[in-house]
Coordinates of C-alpha atoms and ligand atoms in Angstrom, one line a residue:
M1 CA -54.0 22.5 -59.4
S2 CA -52.4 20.8 -56.4
D3 CA -48.6 20.5 -56.1
R4 CA -48.9 17.4 -53.9
E5 CA -47.5 14.1 -55.2
S6 CA -50.2 12.0 -56.7
M7 CA -50.6 8.2 -57.3
P8 CA -53.1 6.8 -59.8
Y9 CA -55.1 3.6 -59.1
D10 CA -58.1 1.9 -60.6
V11 CA -59.6 1.6 -57.1
V12 CA -58.6 3.3 -53.8
I13 CA -60.1 2.0 -50.6
V14 CA -60.3 4.1 -47.4
G15 CA -60.2 1.8 -44.4
G16 CA -58.6 -1.6 -43.8
G17 CA -61.5 -3.2 -41.9
P18 CA -63.5 -6.3 -43.1
A19 CA -65.4 -4.3 -45.7
G20 CA -62.3 -2.6 -47.3
L21 CA -60.2 -5.8 -47.2
A22 CA -62.9 -8.0 -48.6
A23 CA -63.5 -5.5 -51.5
A24 CA -59.7 -5.4 -52.3
I25 CA -59.5 -9.2 -52.3
R26 CA -62.5 -9.6 -54.5
L27 CA -61.2 -7.0 -57.0
K28 CA -57.9 -8.8 -57.3
Q29 CA -59.6 -12.2 -57.5
L30 CA -61.7 -11.0 -60.4
A31 CA -58.7 -9.5 -62.2
Q32 CA -56.8 -12.8 -61.7
N33 CA -59.7 -14.8 -63.1
A34 CA -60.0 -12.6 -66.1
E35 CA -56.2 -12.6 -66.5
T36 CA -56.0 -8.8 -66.5
E37 CA -54.4 -6.1 -64.3
L38 CA -56.2 -3.9 -61.8
S39 CA -54.5 -1.7 -59.4
C40 CA -55.9 -1.2 -55.9
C41 CA -54.7 0.2 -52.6
I42 CA -56.0 0.5 -49.1
L43 CA -55.4 3.5 -46.7
E44 CA -55.6 2.6 -43.0
K45 CA -55.3 5.3 -40.3
G46 CA -54.2 2.8 -37.6
S47 CA -50.5 2.2 -37.1
E48 CA -51.2 -1.3 -38.7
V49 CA -54.2 -3.1 -40.0
G50 CA -56.2 -4.2 -37.0
A51 CA -54.9 -1.5 -34.6
H52 CA -58.2 0.4 -34.7
I53 CA -60.5 -2.6 -35.1
L54 CA -62.8 -3.3 -32.2
S55 CA -65.7 -5.7 -32.3
G56 CA -67.2 -8.7 -30.3
A57 CA -66.8 -10.8 -32.2
V58 CA -69.0 -13.7 -33.1
M59 CA -68.7 -14.0 -36.9
D60 CA -71.3 -15.5 -39.3
P61 CA -68.9 -17.0 -41.9
R62 CA -71.3 -16.6 -44.8
A63 CA -69.4 -13.8 -46.6
L64 CA -66.0 -15.3 -45.8
D65 CA -67.1 -18.6 -47.2
E66 CA -68.0 -16.8 -50.4
L67 CA -64.7 -14.8 -50.5
L68 CA -62.1 -17.3 -49.4
P69 CA -63.7 -20.8 -49.2
D70 CA -60.4 -22.3 -47.9
W71 CA -60.2 -19.9 -44.8
R72 CA -60.7 -22.7 -42.2
E73 CA -57.7 -24.7 -43.5
T74 CA -55.3 -21.8 -44.2
G75 CA -54.5 -20.5 -40.7
C76 CA -57.3 -18.0 -40.3
P77 CA -57.3 -17.1 -36.6
M78 CA -61.2 -17.0 -36.5
A79 CA -61.2 -20.7 -37.3
R80 CA -59.7 -21.6 -34.0
T81 CA -63.0 -21.2 -32.0
P82 CA -66.3 -22.4 -33.3
V83 CA -69.2 -21.4 -31.2
V84 CA -70.4 -24.4 -29.2
E85 CA -72.7 -22.9 -26.5
N86 CA -75.2 -20.1 -26.8
H87 CA -77.0 -18.4 -23.9
H88 CA -79.3 -15.4 -23.6
W89 CA -79.6 -14.0 -20.0
V90 CA -82.0 -11.5 -18.6
L91 CA -80.3 -9.9 -15.7
T92 CA -82.1 -8.5 -12.6
K93 CA -80.2 -6.6 -9.9
K94 CA -79.2 -9.7 -8.0
G95 CA -80.1 -12.6 -10.3
K96 CA -80.7 -13.8 -13.8
F97 CA -83.0 -16.1 -15.9
E98 CA -82.2 -17.6 -19.2
L99 CA -84.3 -17.4 -22.3
P100 CA -84.7 -20.8 -24.0
H101 CA -83.3 -21.2 -27.6
L102 CA -86.8 -22.3 -28.8
I103 CA -88.2 -18.8 -28.5
F104 CA -85.8 -17.4 -31.1
P105 CA -86.4 -18.2 -34.8
K106 CA -83.7 -20.0 -36.7
F107 CA -82.2 -17.0 -38.4
M108 CA -81.2 -15.6 -35.0
S109 CA -79.1 -18.6 -34.1
N110 CA -75.4 -18.6 -33.6
K111 CA -75.1 -22.1 -34.9
A112 CA -72.0 -22.6 -37.2
T113 CA -70.6 -19.2 -36.2
Y114 CA -67.1 -18.5 -34.8
T115 CA -65.7 -16.3 -32.1
G116 CA -62.4 -14.5 -32.0
S117 CA -60.8 -11.1 -32.6
L118 CA -61.9 -9.2 -35.6
G119 CA -58.6 -7.3 -35.5
S120 CA -56.7 -10.6 -35.9
L121 CA -59.0 -11.6 -38.7
C122 CA -58.3 -8.3 -40.5
R123 CA -54.5 -8.8 -40.1
W124 CA -54.9 -12.2 -41.7
L125 CA -57.1 -10.8 -44.5
A126 CA -54.5 -8.1 -45.1
E127 CA -51.9 -10.8 -45.7
R128 CA -54.2 -12.5 -48.2
A129 CA -54.8 -9.2 -49.9
E130 CA -51.1 -8.4 -50.1
A131 CA -50.4 -11.8 -51.6
L132 CA -52.8 -10.9 -54.3
G133 CA -51.1 -7.6 -55.0
V134 CA -53.1 -5.2 -53.0
E135 CA -51.0 -2.2 -51.7
I136 CA -51.8 -1.4 -48.1
F137 CA -50.6 1.8 -46.5
P138 CA -51.0 1.7 -42.7
G139 CA -50.5 4.9 -40.8
F140 CA -52.1 6.9 -43.6
A141 CA -55.3 8.7 -42.8
A142 CA -57.5 9.9 -45.7
A143 CA -58.2 13.4 -44.6
E144 CA -60.1 14.9 -47.5
V145 CA -62.1 13.8 -50.5
L146 CA -60.8 15.1 -53.9
Y147 CA -63.3 16.0 -56.6
N148 CA -63.1 16.3 -60.4
D149 CA -64.4 19.4 -62.2
D150 CA -67.6 17.5 -63.1
G151 CA -68.3 16.9 -59.4
S152 CA -67.4 13.2 -59.3
V153 CA -65.0 11.9 -56.7
K154 CA -61.4 11.9 -57.9
G155 CA -59.8 10.2 -54.9
V156 CA -58.6 11.2 -51.5
G157 CA -55.8 13.3 -50.0
T158 CA -53.9 12.0 -47.0
G159 CA -53.3 14.2 -44.0
E160 CA -50.1 16.3 -43.6
M161 CA -47.6 15.0 -41.0
G162 CA -45.6 17.2 -38.7
V163 CA -48.0 20.1 -38.2
A164 CA -47.9 21.7 -34.8
R165 CA -50.9 22.5 -32.6
D166 CA -50.8 26.1 -33.7
G167 CA -50.8 25.1 -37.4
S168 CA -47.1 25.9 -38.0
R169 CA -44.9 23.3 -39.7
K170 CA -42.5 21.4 -37.5
A171 CA -39.0 20.2 -38.6
D172 CA -40.4 16.8 -39.6
Y173 CA -43.2 18.2 -41.8
Q174 CA -44.4 16.1 -44.7
P175 CA -47.1 17.2 -47.1
G176 CA -50.1 14.8 -47.7
L177 CA -50.4 12.6 -50.8
E178 CA -53.1 12.5 -53.4
L179 CA -54.5 9.1 -54.4
H180 CA -56.5 9.3 -57.6
A181 CA -58.8 6.5 -58.7
K182 CA -61.4 5.6 -61.2
Y183 CA -63.5 4.6 -58.2
T184 CA -63.0 5.3 -54.5
F185 CA -64.6 3.1 -51.8
F186 CA -65.2 4.5 -48.4
A187 CA -64.9 1.7 -45.8
E188 CA -64.3 3.9 -42.8
G189 CA -66.6 2.0 -40.5
V190 CA -69.1 3.6 -38.3
R191 CA -69.6 7.4 -38.5
G192 CA -66.8 7.8 -41.0
H193 CA -65.5 11.3 -41.1
L194 CA -65.3 11.5 -45.0
T195 CA -68.5 9.5 -45.3
K196 CA -70.3 12.2 -43.3
Q197 CA -69.2 14.8 -45.8
L198 CA -70.2 12.6 -48.8
K199 CA -73.7 12.0 -47.3
V200 CA -74.2 15.8 -47.3
R201 CA -72.7 16.5 -50.7
Y202 CA -74.6 13.8 -52.6
D203 CA -77.7 13.9 -50.3
L204 CA -77.3 10.1 -49.7
D205 CA -79.6 10.1 -46.7
K206 CA -82.4 11.9 -48.5
H207 CA -84.9 9.0 -48.6
V208 CA -84.0 7.1 -45.4
E209 CA -84.3 7.4 -41.7
P210 CA -81.5 9.0 -39.7
Q211 CA -78.7 6.6 -38.7
I212 CA -78.7 5.8 -35.0
Y213 CA -76.0 4.2 -32.9
G214 CA -74.9 2.4 -29.8
L215 CA -71.6 2.7 -28.0
G216 CA -69.8 -0.6 -27.3
V217 CA -67.3 -0.6 -24.4
K218 CA -65.2 -3.7 -24.5
E219 CA -62.5 -5.4 -22.4
L220 CA -60.5 -8.5 -23.1
W221 CA -59.7 -10.7 -20.1
E222 CA -57.6 -13.7 -19.4
I223 CA -59.5 -15.9 -16.9
D224 CA -58.9 -18.9 -14.8
P225 CA -58.8 -21.9 -17.2
G226 CA -61.2 -23.8 -14.8
K227 CA -63.9 -21.2 -15.6
H228 CA -63.2 -21.0 -19.3
R229 CA -65.0 -22.9 -22.1
A230 CA -63.8 -22.0 -25.6
G231 CA -66.8 -21.2 -27.8
R232 CA -69.3 -20.3 -25.1
V233 CA -71.3 -17.3 -26.1
I234 CA -73.6 -15.3 -23.7
H235 CA -75.7 -12.2 -24.4
S236 CA -77.4 -10.3 -21.6
Q237 CA -80.2 -7.7 -21.4
G238 CA -81.8 -5.9 -18.5
W239 CA -79.7 -4.8 -15.5
P240 CA -78.0 -2.4 -15.1
L241 CA -79.8 -0.1 -17.6
N242 CA -83.2 -0.5 -15.9
G243 CA -85.2 1.7 -18.2
E244 CA -82.6 4.5 -18.2
A245 CA -81.5 3.3 -21.7
E246 CA -81.5 0.3 -23.9
G247 CA -78.6 -2.0 -24.8
G248 CA -77.0 -5.2 -23.5
G249 CA -73.9 -7.1 -22.8
F250 CA -71.8 -9.9 -24.4
I251 CA -69.4 -12.5 -23.1
Y252 CA -67.5 -14.5 -25.6
H253 CA -65.1 -17.2 -24.5
Q254 CA -62.3 -17.3 -27.1
A255 CA -59.1 -19.1 -27.6
D256 CA -56.2 -19.1 -25.0
N257 CA -58.4 -18.7 -21.9
Q258 CA -59.4 -15.3 -23.1
V259 CA -62.9 -13.8 -22.7
A260 CA -64.1 -10.8 -24.7
I261 CA -66.7 -8.9 -22.7
G262 CA -68.6 -5.8 -23.7
F263 CA -71.5 -3.7 -23.0
V264 CA -73.4 -1.7 -25.7
T265 CA -75.5 1.3 -24.6
W266 CA -77.8 2.6 -27.3
L267 CA -77.0 6.3 -27.8
G268 CA -80.6 7.4 -27.9
Y269 CA -80.7 7.6 -24.1
K270 CA -82.4 10.5 -22.4
N271 CA -80.6 11.1 -19.1
P272 CA -77.5 13.3 -19.6
Y273 CA -76.0 11.9 -16.4
L274 CA -75.7 8.4 -17.9
S275 CA -72.3 7.1 -18.6
P276 CA -71.9 4.1 -21.0
F277 CA -68.4 3.5 -19.5
E278 CA -69.7 3.3 -15.9
E279 CA -72.6 1.1 -17.0
M280 CA -70.1 -1.4 -18.3
Q281 CA -68.1 -1.2 -15.1
R282 CA -71.1 -2.0 -12.9
W283 CA -72.4 -4.7 -15.3
K284 CA -69.2 -6.6 -14.5
Q285 CA -70.1 -6.6 -10.8
H286 CA -73.3 -8.6 -11.4
P287 CA -73.2 -11.9 -9.4
A288 CA -73.6 -13.8 -12.7
I289 CA -70.5 -12.2 -14.2
R290 CA -68.1 -11.1 -11.4
P291 CA -67.2 -14.7 -10.3
M292 CA -66.1 -15.5 -13.9
L293 CA -63.6 -12.6 -13.8
E294 CA -62.3 -13.1 -10.3
G295 CA -58.7 -14.3 -10.3
G296 CA -58.4 -13.2 -14.0
R297 CA -56.5 -10.3 -15.6
R298 CA -57.7 -7.5 -17.8
L299 CA -55.6 -7.5 -21.0
S300 CA -57.1 -4.7 -23.1
Y301 CA -59.8 -2.0 -23.2
G302 CA -61.4 -0.1 -26.0
A303 CA -64.7 1.4 -27.3
R304 CA -66.4 1.9 -30.6
A305 CA -69.8 3.1 -31.8
I306 CA -71.9 0.6 -33.7
N307 CA -74.6 1.4 -36.3
D308 CA -78.1 0.6 -35.0
G309 CA -80.2 2.0 -37.7
G310 CA -80.4 -1.1 -39.9
F311 CA -82.5 -1.5 -43.0
Q312 CA -84.4 1.8 -42.9
S313 CA -81.1 3.8 -42.5
V314 CA -79.1 2.4 -45.3
P315 CA -78.3 5.4 -47.5
K316 CA -77.9 5.6 -51.3
L317 CA -74.7 3.5 -51.7
H318 CA -73.1 5.0 -54.7
F319 CA -72.4 8.4 -56.2
P320 CA -70.2 9.6 -59.1
G321 CA -66.8 7.9 -58.7
G322 CA -67.4 6.3 -55.4
A323 CA -69.3 4.0 -53.0
L324 CA -70.0 3.5 -49.3
I325 CA -69.3 0.0 -48.1
G326 CA -69.5 -1.8 -44.7
C327 CA -70.4 0.3 -41.7
S328 CA -69.7 3.5 -43.6
A329 CA -73.2 2.7 -45.0
G330 CA -74.4 0.7 -41.9
F331 CA -75.3 -2.9 -42.5
V332 CA -75.3 -4.1 -38.9
N333 CA -78.0 -6.7 -37.9
V334 CA -78.6 -5.3 -34.4
P335 CA -80.5 -8.2 -32.8
R336 CA -77.7 -10.5 -33.9
I337 CA -75.0 -7.9 -33.0
K338 CA -73.4 -8.8 -36.3
G339 CA -72.1 -6.5 -39.0
S340 CA -68.7 -8.0 -40.1
H341 CA -70.3 -10.5 -42.5
T342 CA -72.6 -7.9 -44.1
A343 CA -69.7 -5.4 -44.3
M344 CA -67.6 -8.0 -46.2
K345 CA -70.4 -8.9 -48.5
S346 CA -71.1 -5.2 -49.3
G347 CA -67.4 -4.7 -50.1
M348 CA -67.5 -7.8 -52.4
M349 CA -70.6 -6.5 -54.2
A350 CA -69.1 -3.0 -54.7
A351 CA -65.9 -4.7 -56.0
E352 CA -67.8 -6.7 -58.6
A353 CA -69.6 -3.5 -59.8
A354 CA -66.3 -1.6 -60.0
F355 CA -64.4 -4.4 -61.8
A356 CA -67.1 -4.6 -64.5
A357 CA -67.0 -0.8 -64.9
V358 CA -63.2 -0.7 -65.2
Q359 CA -63.3 -3.6 -67.7
A360 CA -65.8 -1.6 -69.8
G361 CA -63.5 1.4 -69.8
R362 CA -65.8 3.5 -67.6
V363 CA -64.4 6.1 -65.1
G364 CA -65.9 8.0 -62.3
D365 CA -69.6 7.2 -63.0
D366 CA -72.3 6.0 -60.6
L367 CA -71.9 2.3 -59.7
V368 CA -75.6 1.6 -60.0
A369 CA -74.9 -2.1 -60.3
Y370 CA -73.7 -2.1 -56.6
G371 CA -77.0 -0.7 -55.4
D372 CA -78.9 -3.2 -57.5
A373 CA -76.8 -6.1 -56.2
Y374 CA -77.5 -4.9 -52.6
Q375 CA -81.2 -4.9 -53.3
A376 CA -81.1 -8.5 -54.5
S377 CA -78.7 -9.7 -51.8
W378 CA -79.0 -11.7 -48.6
V379 CA -77.7 -8.6 -46.8
R380 CA -80.9 -6.7 -47.6
D381 CA -83.1 -9.7 -46.7
E382 CA -81.3 -10.2 -43.4
L383 CA -81.7 -6.5 -42.5
F384 CA -85.3 -6.3 -43.6
K385 CA -86.4 -9.2 -41.3
V386 CA -85.2 -7.4 -38.2
R387 CA -86.0 -3.8 -39.2
N388 CA -88.6 -3.1 -36.5
I389 CA -86.7 -4.6 -33.5
V390 CA -84.7 -1.6 -32.4
P391 CA -87.6 0.9 -32.8
L392 CA -89.9 -1.5 -30.9
V393 CA -87.5 -1.8 -28.0
K394 CA -87.0 2.0 -28.0
K395 CA -90.7 2.7 -28.1
F396 CA -92.0 0.2 -25.7
G397 CA -89.0 -0.4 -23.4
D398 CA -86.8 -3.4 -22.7
F399 CA -89.6 -5.7 -21.4
A400 CA -92.7 -5.0 -23.6
G401 CA -90.4 -4.1 -26.5
S402 CA -88.6 -7.5 -26.3
I403 CA -91.9 -9.4 -26.3
L404 CA -93.2 -7.4 -29.3
S405 CA -89.8 -8.0 -31.0
G406 CA -90.2 -11.8 -30.4
V407 CA -93.6 -11.6 -32.1
A408 CA -92.1 -9.5 -35.0
L409 CA -89.2 -12.0 -35.5
W410 CA -91.5 -15.0 -35.6
C411 CA -93.9 -13.3 -38.0
E412 CA -91.0 -12.6 -40.3
H413 CA -89.8 -16.2 -39.9
L414 CA -93.3 -17.5 -40.9
G415 CA -93.5 -15.2 -43.9
L416 CA -96.0 -12.8 -42.3
K417 CA -94.3 -9.6 -43.2
W418 CA -95.4 -6.6 -41.1
P419 CA -96.7 -4.0 -43.6
F420 CA -94.8 -1.1 -42.1
T421 CA -91.3 0.0 -41.2
M422 CA -90.8 2.0 -38.0
K423 CA -88.9 5.3 -37.9
H424 CA -85.8 6.5 -35.9
Q425 CA -85.0 9.7 -34.0
P426 CA -81.4 10.9 -34.2
D427 CA -79.4 10.2 -31.1
H428 CA -78.3 13.8 -30.5
A429 CA -81.9 14.9 -30.2
S430 CA -82.9 12.5 -27.4
L431 CA -81.4 14.1 -24.3
W432 CA -83.7 15.6 -21.6
R433 CA -82.7 18.7 -19.7
K434 CA -80.8 18.0 -16.5
D435 CA -83.7 19.4 -14.3
M436 CA -86.0 16.8 -15.8
V437 CA -84.0 13.7 -14.7
N438 CA -82.3 12.3 -11.6
P439 CA -78.5 12.3 -11.5
I440 CA -77.1 8.8 -11.7
V441 CA -74.6 7.9 -9.0
Y442 CA -72.2 5.2 -10.0
P443 CA -70.2 3.0 -7.6
K444 CA -66.5 3.7 -7.3
P445 CA -64.3 1.3 -9.2
D446 CA -62.6 -1.4 -7.0
G447 CA -59.5 -1.7 -9.2
V448 CA -60.0 -5.4 -9.4
I449 CA -63.1 -6.0 -11.6
S450 CA -64.1 -2.4 -12.3
F451 CA -61.7 0.4 -13.3
D452 CA -61.6 4.1 -13.9
R453 CA -61.3 5.7 -17.4
L454 CA -57.7 6.7 -17.3
S455 CA -56.3 3.3 -16.3
S456 CA -58.6 1.8 -19.0
V457 CA -57.3 4.2 -21.7
F458 CA -53.8 3.1 -20.6
V459 CA -54.5 -0.5 -21.7
S460 CA -55.9 0.6 -25.0
N461 CA -52.3 1.6 -25.9
T462 CA -53.7 4.9 -27.3
N463 CA -51.1 7.3 -28.5
H464 CA -51.3 10.5 -30.4
E465 CA -48.5 13.0 -31.2
E466 CA -49.4 15.7 -28.6
D467 CA -48.2 18.7 -30.6
Q468 CA -50.7 18.5 -33.5
P469 CA -54.0 20.4 -34.3
V470 CA -56.8 19.1 -32.0
H471 CA -58.8 16.5 -34.1
L472 CA -62.0 17.2 -32.1
Q473 CA -63.2 20.4 -33.6
L474 CA -65.8 22.6 -32.0
A475 CA -68.0 24.6 -34.4
D476 CA -68.7 27.0 -31.5
P477 CA -66.0 26.9 -28.8
E478 CA -68.4 28.6 -26.3
R479 CA -71.2 26.1 -26.7
P480 CA -70.0 23.5 -24.1
I481 CA -70.0 25.9 -21.2
E482 CA -72.7 28.4 -22.3
Y483 CA -75.3 25.9 -23.5
N484 CA -74.4 22.2 -22.7
L485 CA -73.4 22.8 -19.1
P486 CA -76.4 24.7 -17.8
L487 CA -78.9 22.5 -19.8
Y488 CA -77.3 19.0 -19.8
A489 CA -74.5 19.2 -17.3
E490 CA -72.2 18.8 -20.3
P491 CA -72.8 15.2 -21.1
A492 CA -69.5 14.8 -23.0
Q493 CA -67.8 14.3 -19.6
R494 CA -69.7 11.1 -19.3
Y495 CA -70.4 9.7 -22.7
C496 CA -66.8 9.8 -23.8
P497 CA -65.3 6.5 -22.7
A498 CA -61.8 7.8 -22.7
G499 CA -62.0 10.9 -20.5
V500 CA -61.2 13.3 -23.3
Y501 CA -63.7 16.0 -22.2
E502 CA -63.5 17.7 -18.9
V503 CA -65.2 20.8 -17.4
V504 CA -62.6 22.4 -15.2
E505 CA -62.9 25.4 -12.9
A506 CA -61.4 28.6 -14.3
G507 CA -61.5 31.7 -12.1
E508 CA -65.1 32.5 -11.4
G509 CA -66.4 30.1 -14.1
Y510 CA -65.6 27.0 -16.0
R511 CA -63.5 25.9 -19.0
F512 CA -64.0 23.0 -21.4
Q513 CA -60.8 21.0 -21.7
I514 CA -60.2 18.5 -24.5
N515 CA -57.5 15.8 -23.8
A516 CA -57.4 14.8 -27.4
Q517 CA -54.4 12.5 -27.0
N518 CA -56.7 10.0 -25.0
C519 CA -59.2 9.6 -27.9
V520 CA -59.9 6.0 -28.8
H521 CA -61.7 7.0 -32.1
C522 CA -65.1 5.6 -31.0
K523 CA -66.9 8.6 -32.6
T524 CA -69.5 9.0 -29.9
C525 CA -68.9 12.8 -29.4
D526 CA -69.5 13.3 -33.1
I527 CA -72.9 11.5 -32.7
K528 CA -74.2 12.5 -29.3
D529 CA -73.4 16.1 -28.7
P530 CA -76.9 17.7 -28.4
S531 CA -76.2 20.5 -30.8
Q532 CA -73.8 18.6 -33.1
N533 CA -71.1 21.0 -32.2
I534 CA -68.2 18.4 -32.2
N535 CA -66.7 17.4 -35.5
W536 CA -64.3 14.4 -35.3
V537 CA -61.7 14.6 -38.0
V538 CA -58.7 12.3 -38.6
P539 CA -55.6 13.1 -36.5
E540 CA -52.1 12.4 -37.9
G541 CA -51.9 9.0 -39.4
G542 CA -50.9 6.2 -37.0
G543 CA -52.4 8.0 -34.0
G544 CA -55.1 6.4 -31.9
P545 CA -55.5 3.1 -30.2
N546 CA -53.2 0.2 -30.8
Y547 CA -55.4 -2.7 -30.1
P548 CA -53.6 -6.0 -30.2
N549 CA -56.6 -8.3 -30.8
M550 CA -59.9 -6.6 -30.2
Ligands
FAD17 C1 -68.7 -3.5 -29.4 C2 -69.0 -4.1 -30.8 C3 -69.3 -5.4 -30.9 C4 -69.5 -6.0 -32.1 N1 -69.7 -7.3 -32.2 C5 -69.9 -7.9 -33.4 C6 -69.9 -9.3 -33.5 O1 -69.9 -10.0 -32.5 N2 -70.1 -9.8 -34.8 C7 -70.1 -9.1 -35.9 O2 -70.2 -9.6 -37.0 N3 -70.1 -7.7 -35.8 C8 -69.9 -7.1 -34.6 N4 -69.8 -5.8 -34.5 C9 -69.9 -4.9 -35.7 C10 -68.7 -5.1 -36.6 O3 -67.5 -4.8 -35.8 C11 -68.7 -4.0 -37.7 O4 -69.9 -4.2 -38.4 C12 -67.5 -4.2 -38.7 O5 -66.3 -4.0 -38.0 C13 -67.7 -3.2 -39.9 O6 -66.6 -3.4 -40.7 P1 -66.0 -2.2 -41.6 O7 -64.9 -2.7 -42.4 O8 -67.2 -1.5 -42.3 O9 -65.5 -1.1 -40.5 P2 -64.4 -1.2 -39.4 O10 -64.3 -2.5 -38.9 O11 -64.8 -0.1 -38.4 O12 -63.1 -0.7 -40.1 C14 -62.9 0.5 -40.6 C15 -61.4 0.8 -40.7 O13 -61.2 2.0 -41.5 C16 -60.2 2.8 -40.8 N5 -60.5 4.2 -41.2 C17 -61.6 4.9 -40.8 N6 -61.5 6.1 -41.3 C18 -60.4 6.2 -42.0 C19 -59.7 7.2 -42.8 N7 -60.3 8.4 -43.0 N8 -58.5 7.0 -43.4 C20 -57.9 5.8 -43.2 N9 -58.5 4.8 -42.5 C21 -59.7 5.0 -41.9 C22 -60.4 2.4 -39.4 O14 -59.2 2.7 -38.7 C23 -60.7 0.9 -39.4 O15 -59.5 0.2 -39.4 C24 -69.5 -5.2 -33.3 C25 -69.2 -3.8 -33.2 C26 -69.0 -3.3 -31.9 C27 -68.6 -1.8 -31.8
SF4_18 S1 -63.2 12.1 -28.0 FE1 -65.0 11.3 -29.0 S2 -64.3 9.8 -30.4 FE2 -62.6 10.2 -28.9 S3 -63.0 8.6 -27.4 FE3 -64.1 10.4 -26.7 S4 -66.2 10.2 -27.5 FE4 -64.8 8.7 -28.6

């Protein structure tokens, strides 16, 4: 029996992103329509809703239209910038060519989409949710899953505050809280820390392919108004990855002369010398991109992993007393680089299942109706159509893989379904030994268009209380120096976009240093470490990036 204070709810939601917020709004709408009461709260580890949200974003409004049909007329920031131009560039080292729209089937189009900050959209959704009576607790990280004696999920426990690095209690110590619920939704986004535990406990991944990921490194720039066109959307493939890895860039002209630019590197890359951060920095130097940024100013920086597994990696979505929604499950349509609409829709479907269950007096059982709703939904159809694109590009490379992907997309469009679904290999298993590859030498940052990691982390406004237990836990503290360094030149030094991991000289040898306060919560280390030795756990609530509008 715990002596922590506990609060009972009908539904507790972990994570105030699009999935969690859409779920909460739908629950309250259903309760309102049925003229009944239903209590619901959201825990958000960021200092406010939106502080940890990083996306492109070009949003397909399909789910938002279903959830809040009046969103365009009621001050939603996403409504400010409809997409008016869409380009797809293939970059070579010095030049580019553009792929015509006609080669993409209609379901890949960005017609009738909007571009803006997903963080700002979440702040607006949070206001709508609160107006409906949802309780939102920013600065509270769900640190553990609580279970009933029958094995069902009872709720979550929030992390303790005021614990020193050595585990002792500081003067401002506060114990965690318990939030108990009839149903708990996990909406932690990509590679959720509690979601990871639930997948193991309930074997949710048993019948699906492993989840795979990309790392998106993003910057927000204010550019010369003469070079800006609100609603212009550009995607790029090709240079600078050149066969070392797969991925691509995005350039979204948003409101107020701002441009969101980002580069996603798929984390199944082989060369341990590759640095997704440096790839982004040199991508900006391309002659098709640099002139747009010249004379401009970088406003913000951040990074976040993105699910790439798609249809074949969607786990079992429910278990006794709980459900995975949004990117906790992984509903990103990778060829469209869109997951916010599917995340919202999944939250809405889970909410409908939980509302019906609560109305029927049920508690803590399996929300089978949510899984059934997904199977019958447009989310499943959308993911099914593009299921072979990522594996095709991985297997055949950017050039041949893209051509085969085009064939696959058109076949799906014409109703000629391919009779197979390709498999995935987990990202941590893809690295080659350092003696099998050539080191990659990246150009030095010029401080104008390209930057180093530390000045980048500075503009992410990342902040963690320094005297707290390190939230990047090593299962074996010797592994980085004894195994990763000789075999893979310790890749954490390069894949971490925030400079958290360093190998420093110590006497005759080396020491692995973790600068945990720099962490931007992208989750890449939890994904890519070759022996899965790093476990990302939530730090004290409120710590992490403070993105204004990413
Ligand atoms: C670089 C990049 C570009 C993208 N571009 C696009 C795009 O253009 N269009 C598009 O539609 N999609 C895009 N996506 C995908 C899209 O951002 C995601 O699919 C979407 O954000 C998923 O929503 P979510 O609510 O599931 O998770 P998230 O948006 O990740 O939200 C999860 C929230 O939960 C909180 N949280 C996590 N764990 C805990 C915990 N234990 N306790 C408390 N709080 C917690 C987090 O702080 C966060 O606020 C992009 C993603 C990336 C990385
Ligand atoms: S420590 Fe891990 S989660 Fe934090 S920024 Fe680095 S790679 Fe991302």
